[in-house]
XYZ file of C-alpha atoms in Angstrom:
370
model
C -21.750 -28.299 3.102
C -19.522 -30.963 4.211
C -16.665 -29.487 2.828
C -13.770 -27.878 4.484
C -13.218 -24.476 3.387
C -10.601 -23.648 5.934
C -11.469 -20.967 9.278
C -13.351 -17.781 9.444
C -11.833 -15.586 11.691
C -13.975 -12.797 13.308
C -12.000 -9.567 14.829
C -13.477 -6.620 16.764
C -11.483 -3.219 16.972
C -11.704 -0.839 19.648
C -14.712 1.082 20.460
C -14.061 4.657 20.508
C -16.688 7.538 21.679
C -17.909 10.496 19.927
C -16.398 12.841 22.881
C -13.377 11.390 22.259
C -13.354 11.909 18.785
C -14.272 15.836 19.165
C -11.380 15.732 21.761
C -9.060 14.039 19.153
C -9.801 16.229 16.446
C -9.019 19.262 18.405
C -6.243 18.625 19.423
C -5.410 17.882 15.674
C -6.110 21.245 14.990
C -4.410 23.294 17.846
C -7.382 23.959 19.644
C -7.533 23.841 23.433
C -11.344 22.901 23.853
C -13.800 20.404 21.139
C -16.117 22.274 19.806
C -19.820 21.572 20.709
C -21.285 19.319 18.391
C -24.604 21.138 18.495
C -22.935 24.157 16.808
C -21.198 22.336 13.863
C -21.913 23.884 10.414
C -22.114 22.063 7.581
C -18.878 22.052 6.378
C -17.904 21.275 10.032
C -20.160 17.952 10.420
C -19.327 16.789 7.194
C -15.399 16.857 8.109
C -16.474 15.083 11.369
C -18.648 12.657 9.624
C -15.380 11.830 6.907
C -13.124 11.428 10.579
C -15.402 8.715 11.741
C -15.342 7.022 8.209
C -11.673 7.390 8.995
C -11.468 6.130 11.822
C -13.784 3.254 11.067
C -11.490 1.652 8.289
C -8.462 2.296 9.487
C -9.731 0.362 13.248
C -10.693 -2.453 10.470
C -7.425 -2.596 8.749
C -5.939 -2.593 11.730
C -7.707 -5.991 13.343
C -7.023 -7.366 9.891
C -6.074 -11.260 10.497
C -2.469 -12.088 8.941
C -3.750 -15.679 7.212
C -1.565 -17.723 5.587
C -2.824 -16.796 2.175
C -2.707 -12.970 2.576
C 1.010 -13.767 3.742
C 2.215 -15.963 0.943
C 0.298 -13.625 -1.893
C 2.087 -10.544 -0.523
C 5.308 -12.689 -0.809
C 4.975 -13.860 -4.251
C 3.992 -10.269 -5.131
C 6.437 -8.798 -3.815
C 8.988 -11.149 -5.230
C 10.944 -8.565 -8.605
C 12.035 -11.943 -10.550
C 10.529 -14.204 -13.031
C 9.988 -17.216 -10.129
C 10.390 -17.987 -6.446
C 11.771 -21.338 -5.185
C 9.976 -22.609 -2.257
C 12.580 -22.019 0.014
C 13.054 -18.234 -0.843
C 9.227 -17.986 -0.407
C 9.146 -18.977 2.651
C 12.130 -16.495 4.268
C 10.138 -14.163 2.667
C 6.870 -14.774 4.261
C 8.987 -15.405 7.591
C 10.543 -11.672 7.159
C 6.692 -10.314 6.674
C 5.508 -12.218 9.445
C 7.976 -10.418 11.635
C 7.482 -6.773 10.326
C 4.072 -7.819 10.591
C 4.530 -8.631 14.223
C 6.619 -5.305 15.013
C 3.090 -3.492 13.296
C 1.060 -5.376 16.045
C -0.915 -7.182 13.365
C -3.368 -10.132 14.945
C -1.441 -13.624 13.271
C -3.765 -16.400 12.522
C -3.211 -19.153 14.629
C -3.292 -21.987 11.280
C 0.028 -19.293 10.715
C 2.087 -20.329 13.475
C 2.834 -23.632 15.536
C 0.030 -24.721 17.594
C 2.435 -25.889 20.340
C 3.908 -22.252 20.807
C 3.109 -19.601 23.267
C 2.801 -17.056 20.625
C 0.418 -14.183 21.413
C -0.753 -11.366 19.077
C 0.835 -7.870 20.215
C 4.450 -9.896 20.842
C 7.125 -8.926 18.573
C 9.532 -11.586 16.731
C 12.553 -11.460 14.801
C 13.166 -13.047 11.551
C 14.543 -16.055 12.260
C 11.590 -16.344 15.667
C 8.957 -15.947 12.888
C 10.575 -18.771 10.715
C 10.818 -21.312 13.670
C 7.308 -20.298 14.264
C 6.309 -20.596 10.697
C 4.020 -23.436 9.347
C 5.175 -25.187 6.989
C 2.345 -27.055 6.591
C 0.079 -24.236 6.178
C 2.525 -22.904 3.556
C 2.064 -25.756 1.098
C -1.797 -26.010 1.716
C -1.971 -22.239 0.523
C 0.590 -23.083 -2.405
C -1.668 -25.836 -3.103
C -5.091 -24.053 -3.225
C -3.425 -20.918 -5.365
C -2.232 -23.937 -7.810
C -5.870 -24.834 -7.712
C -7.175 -22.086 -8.796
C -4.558 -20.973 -11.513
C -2.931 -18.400 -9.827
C 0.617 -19.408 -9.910
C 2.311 -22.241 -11.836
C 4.724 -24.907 -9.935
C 7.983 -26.337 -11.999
C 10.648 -28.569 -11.035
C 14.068 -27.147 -11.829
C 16.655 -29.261 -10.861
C 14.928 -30.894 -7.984
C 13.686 -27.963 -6.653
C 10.011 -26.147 -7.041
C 9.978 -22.841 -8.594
C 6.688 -20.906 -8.041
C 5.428 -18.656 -10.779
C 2.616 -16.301 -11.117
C 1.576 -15.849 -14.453
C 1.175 -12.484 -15.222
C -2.655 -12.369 -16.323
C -3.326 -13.784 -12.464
C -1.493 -11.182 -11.207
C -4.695 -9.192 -10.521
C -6.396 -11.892 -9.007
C -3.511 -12.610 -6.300
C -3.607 -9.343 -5.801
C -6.818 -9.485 -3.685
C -5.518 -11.591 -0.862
C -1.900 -9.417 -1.202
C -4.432 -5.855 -0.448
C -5.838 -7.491 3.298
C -2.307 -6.902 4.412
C -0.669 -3.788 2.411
C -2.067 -0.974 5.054
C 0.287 -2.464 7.414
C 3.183 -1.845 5.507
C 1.764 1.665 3.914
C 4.022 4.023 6.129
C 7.200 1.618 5.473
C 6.740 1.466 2.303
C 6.383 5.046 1.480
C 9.620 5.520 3.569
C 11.424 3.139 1.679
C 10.187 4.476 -1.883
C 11.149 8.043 -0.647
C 14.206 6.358 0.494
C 15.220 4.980 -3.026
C 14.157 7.007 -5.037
C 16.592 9.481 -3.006
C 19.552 7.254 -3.023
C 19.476 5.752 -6.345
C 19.109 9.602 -8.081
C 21.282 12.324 -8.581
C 21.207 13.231 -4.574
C 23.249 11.169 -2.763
C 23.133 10.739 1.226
C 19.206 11.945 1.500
C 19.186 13.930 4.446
C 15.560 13.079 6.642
C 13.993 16.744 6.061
C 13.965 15.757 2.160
C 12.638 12.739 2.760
C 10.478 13.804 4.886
C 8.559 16.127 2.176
C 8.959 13.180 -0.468
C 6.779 11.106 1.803
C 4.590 13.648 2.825
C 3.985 14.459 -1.255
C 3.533 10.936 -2.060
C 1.164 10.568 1.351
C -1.560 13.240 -0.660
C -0.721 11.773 -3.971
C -2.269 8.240 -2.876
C -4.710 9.219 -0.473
C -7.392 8.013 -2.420
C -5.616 4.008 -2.271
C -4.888 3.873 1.281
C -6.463 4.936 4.538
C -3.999 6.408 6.695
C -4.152 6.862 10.747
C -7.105 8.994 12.135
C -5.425 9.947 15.386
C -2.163 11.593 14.074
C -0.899 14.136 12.528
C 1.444 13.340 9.381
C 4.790 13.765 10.994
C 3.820 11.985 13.624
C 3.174 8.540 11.313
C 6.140 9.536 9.699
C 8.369 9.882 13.201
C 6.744 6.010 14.265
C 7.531 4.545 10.835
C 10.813 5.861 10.870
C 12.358 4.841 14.025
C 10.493 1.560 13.885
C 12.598 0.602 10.876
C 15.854 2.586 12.414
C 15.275 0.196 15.557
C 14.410 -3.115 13.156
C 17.911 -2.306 11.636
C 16.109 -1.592 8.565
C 17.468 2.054 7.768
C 20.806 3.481 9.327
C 20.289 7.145 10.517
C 23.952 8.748 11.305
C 23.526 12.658 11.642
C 20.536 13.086 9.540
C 21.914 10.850 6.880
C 19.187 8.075 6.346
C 20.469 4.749 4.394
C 18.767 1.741 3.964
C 20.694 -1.112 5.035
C 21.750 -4.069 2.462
C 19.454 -7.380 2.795
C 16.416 -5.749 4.878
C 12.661 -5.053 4.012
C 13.209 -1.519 2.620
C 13.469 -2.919 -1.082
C 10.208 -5.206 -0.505
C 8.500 -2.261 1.318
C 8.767 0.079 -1.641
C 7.793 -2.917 -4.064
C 4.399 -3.319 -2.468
C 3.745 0.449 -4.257
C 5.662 -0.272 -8.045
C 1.834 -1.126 -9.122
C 0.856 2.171 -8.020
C 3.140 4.021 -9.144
C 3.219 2.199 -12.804
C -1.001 2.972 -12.934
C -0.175 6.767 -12.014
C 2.352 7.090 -14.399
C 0.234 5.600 -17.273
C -2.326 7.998 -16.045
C -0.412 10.857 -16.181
C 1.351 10.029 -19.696
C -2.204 9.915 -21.136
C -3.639 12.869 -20.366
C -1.229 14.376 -23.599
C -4.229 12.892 -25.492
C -7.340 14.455 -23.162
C -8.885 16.667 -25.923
C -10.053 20.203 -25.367
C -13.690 20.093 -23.502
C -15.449 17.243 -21.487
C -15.282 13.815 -22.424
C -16.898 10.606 -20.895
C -14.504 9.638 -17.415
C -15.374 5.558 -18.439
C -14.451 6.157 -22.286
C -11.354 7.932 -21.986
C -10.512 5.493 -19.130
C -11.019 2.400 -21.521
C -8.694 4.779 -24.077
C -5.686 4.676 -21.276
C -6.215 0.732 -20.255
C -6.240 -0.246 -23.882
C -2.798 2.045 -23.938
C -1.148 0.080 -21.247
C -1.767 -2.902 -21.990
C 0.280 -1.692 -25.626
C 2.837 -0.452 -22.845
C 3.004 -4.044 -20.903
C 3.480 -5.437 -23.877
C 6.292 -3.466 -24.682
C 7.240 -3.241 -21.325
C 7.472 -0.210 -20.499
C 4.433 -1.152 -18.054
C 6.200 -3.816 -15.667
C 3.558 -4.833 -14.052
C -0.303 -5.841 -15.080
C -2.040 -4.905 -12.045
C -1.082 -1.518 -12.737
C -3.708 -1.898 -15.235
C -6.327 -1.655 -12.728
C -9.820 1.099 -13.797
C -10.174 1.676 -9.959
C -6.422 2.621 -9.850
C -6.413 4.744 -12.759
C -9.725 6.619 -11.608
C -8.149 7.000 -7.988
C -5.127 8.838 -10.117
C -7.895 11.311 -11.968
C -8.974 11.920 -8.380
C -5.424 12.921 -7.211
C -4.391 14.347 -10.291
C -7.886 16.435 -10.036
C -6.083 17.838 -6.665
C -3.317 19.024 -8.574
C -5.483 20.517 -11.131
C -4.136 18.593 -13.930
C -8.111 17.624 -14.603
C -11.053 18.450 -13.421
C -13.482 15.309 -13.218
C -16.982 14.849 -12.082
C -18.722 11.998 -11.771
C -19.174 11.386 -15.318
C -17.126 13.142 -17.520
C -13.362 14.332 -17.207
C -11.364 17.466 -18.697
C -8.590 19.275 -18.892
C -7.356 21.266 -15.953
C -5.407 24.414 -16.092
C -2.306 23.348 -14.605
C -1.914 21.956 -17.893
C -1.615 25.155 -19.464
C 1.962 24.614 -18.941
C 3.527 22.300 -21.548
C 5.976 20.559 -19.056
C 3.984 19.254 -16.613
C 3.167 15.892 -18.008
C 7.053 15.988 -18.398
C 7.890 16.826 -14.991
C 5.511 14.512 -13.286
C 5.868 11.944 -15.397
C 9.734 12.192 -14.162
C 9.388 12.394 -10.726
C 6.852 9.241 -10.750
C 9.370 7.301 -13.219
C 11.958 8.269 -9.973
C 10.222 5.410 -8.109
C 10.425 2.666 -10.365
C 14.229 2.311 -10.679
């Protein structure tokens, strides 16, 4: 009890009405008046009841706390190469601090300088974030991840080099997930983005990439929690110009570009585990056998085949080996009627009647991870 286990930090989002969401989801729909919640049918309560759940989460990622951990685990895994010097961690964290700033995220003050007049809701640049950047607090979070295995620390040449193993990955992954729905809309831009640039299309023009994002938008809806209050394109319009106006992407008549040296290669990073576990997902279901078989069996079948895939790698990395990732995948993938699961058992669907669509989506998803 004596023990110093560092601050708990308590945040309260805002308090919305039930009138206002009727009025809200409404005008969502093109209708003039809310309907009166008295004459709801069922189908019509239940969609209300899953737009409160909604709105719930998303109002609790939202007053999320940026602590020094969650910012120096998002770093590290979001960091493509083998190890991280100390020095390249910390302009990382110090970029993420200021996108995070830009998304109106609540900072931690154990974050920042206790002398400054930093308040949450003000927006910095990179190098206003670094100055403001403790450096203190950066080496007692290196310190306690050290502590508890999940990264290594070598001198090279009289400089630390910060490694996570990649059997902790997992584990560091936990603190790296209390900040990802901030950058969810970036980072589907900037995977969109790429995966436009580096292909066979050159100069992606904004209404392709608008549909990309949209696609990949239902494909993960069952991993993030997107905004309650607006309609796709409008997330999509926000995101967008906040990264045209953070100098992030160049828009010049409709051609989008991501500019060399800013975010948009970290943004679409944060998603490579994603889109590794639905692409092992969707490579296995050439084994799913005609008839129902058990959802946790055949899901223990495709773990046990990526983890022959990381070792190979073809699997990049192992927190794409996740069961809650790969069942979140059956769920989309279930959308698409690839399968059809229930709660215990999954089987064939019939889009997979046709013989190339584990080809063709196996493609598109492989389109991400250049």
């Amino acid at each position: 009890l004596r023990a110093r286990y560092g601050r708990l930090s308590f945040q309260f989002g805002e308090i919305f009405e039930l009138d206002e969401l009727l009025a809200e989801s409404a005008r969502l729909r093109g209708d003039e008046e809310p309907e009166d919640l008295r004459e709801l049918r069922p189908a019509e309560r239940r969609a209300l009841i899953n737009r409160i759940a909604h709105r719930v989460t998303h109002e609790i990622d939202r007053v999320t706390t940026v602590t020094p951990a969650s910012l120096v685990a998002t770093a590290l895994m979001s960091h493509r190469k083998r190890g991280m010097s100390k020095a390249d961690l910390v302009e990382r964290a110090a970029h993420l601090l200021a996108a995070l700033s830009r998304f109106g995220a609540r900072i931690a003050r154990p974050v920042i300088d206790d002398e400054s007049d930093y308040r949450s809701g003000q927006a910095l640049s990179a190098a206003e974030a670094r100055a403001l950047l403790r450096d203190d607090a950066i080496e007692e979070t290196i310190a306690l991840f050290a502590d508890a295995k999940l990264l290594t620390l070598d001198k090279v040449e009289g400089e630390r080099v910060l490694t996570v193993p990649s059997d902790r990955r997992i584990a560091l992954e936990y603190h790296e997930n209390t900040l990802i729905s901030f950058f969810v809309p970036s980072a589907l831009i900037s995977a969109g983005l790429l995966s436009l640039s580096n292909g066979e299309e050159r100069g992606p023009i904004e209404d392709r990439l608008r549909e990309r994002v949209a696609n990949l938008s239902r494909l993960f809806k069952y991993e993030f929690m997107y905004r309650a209050d607006a309609t796709f394109d409008e997330i999509f319009d926000d995101a967008l110009r906040g990264m045209v106006e953070a100098g992030e992407v160049e828009r010049d008549d409709g051609v989008l570009r991501p500019v060399e040296g800013s975010l948009v290669p970290v943004y679409a990073s944060l998603l490579r585990s994603y889109f590794e576990a639905y692409r092992l997902t969707v490579r296995a279901l050439d084994a799913l056998p005609e008839g129902e078989v058990k959802k946790k069996d055949w899901v223990k079948q495709t773990l046990a085949r990526g983890r022959r895939l990381f070792a190979t790698g073809e699997v990049e990395l192992e927190e794409a080996l996740s069961r809650q990732k790969i069942e979140n995948a059956l769920s989309a993938f279930h959308d698409l009627g690839l399968v059809r699961v229930s709660r215990d058992s999954v089987e064939r669907g019939a889009a997979l009647a046709d013989a190339e669509i584990i080809g063709t989506y196996d493609r598109r998803l492989a389109s991400y991870l250049r």
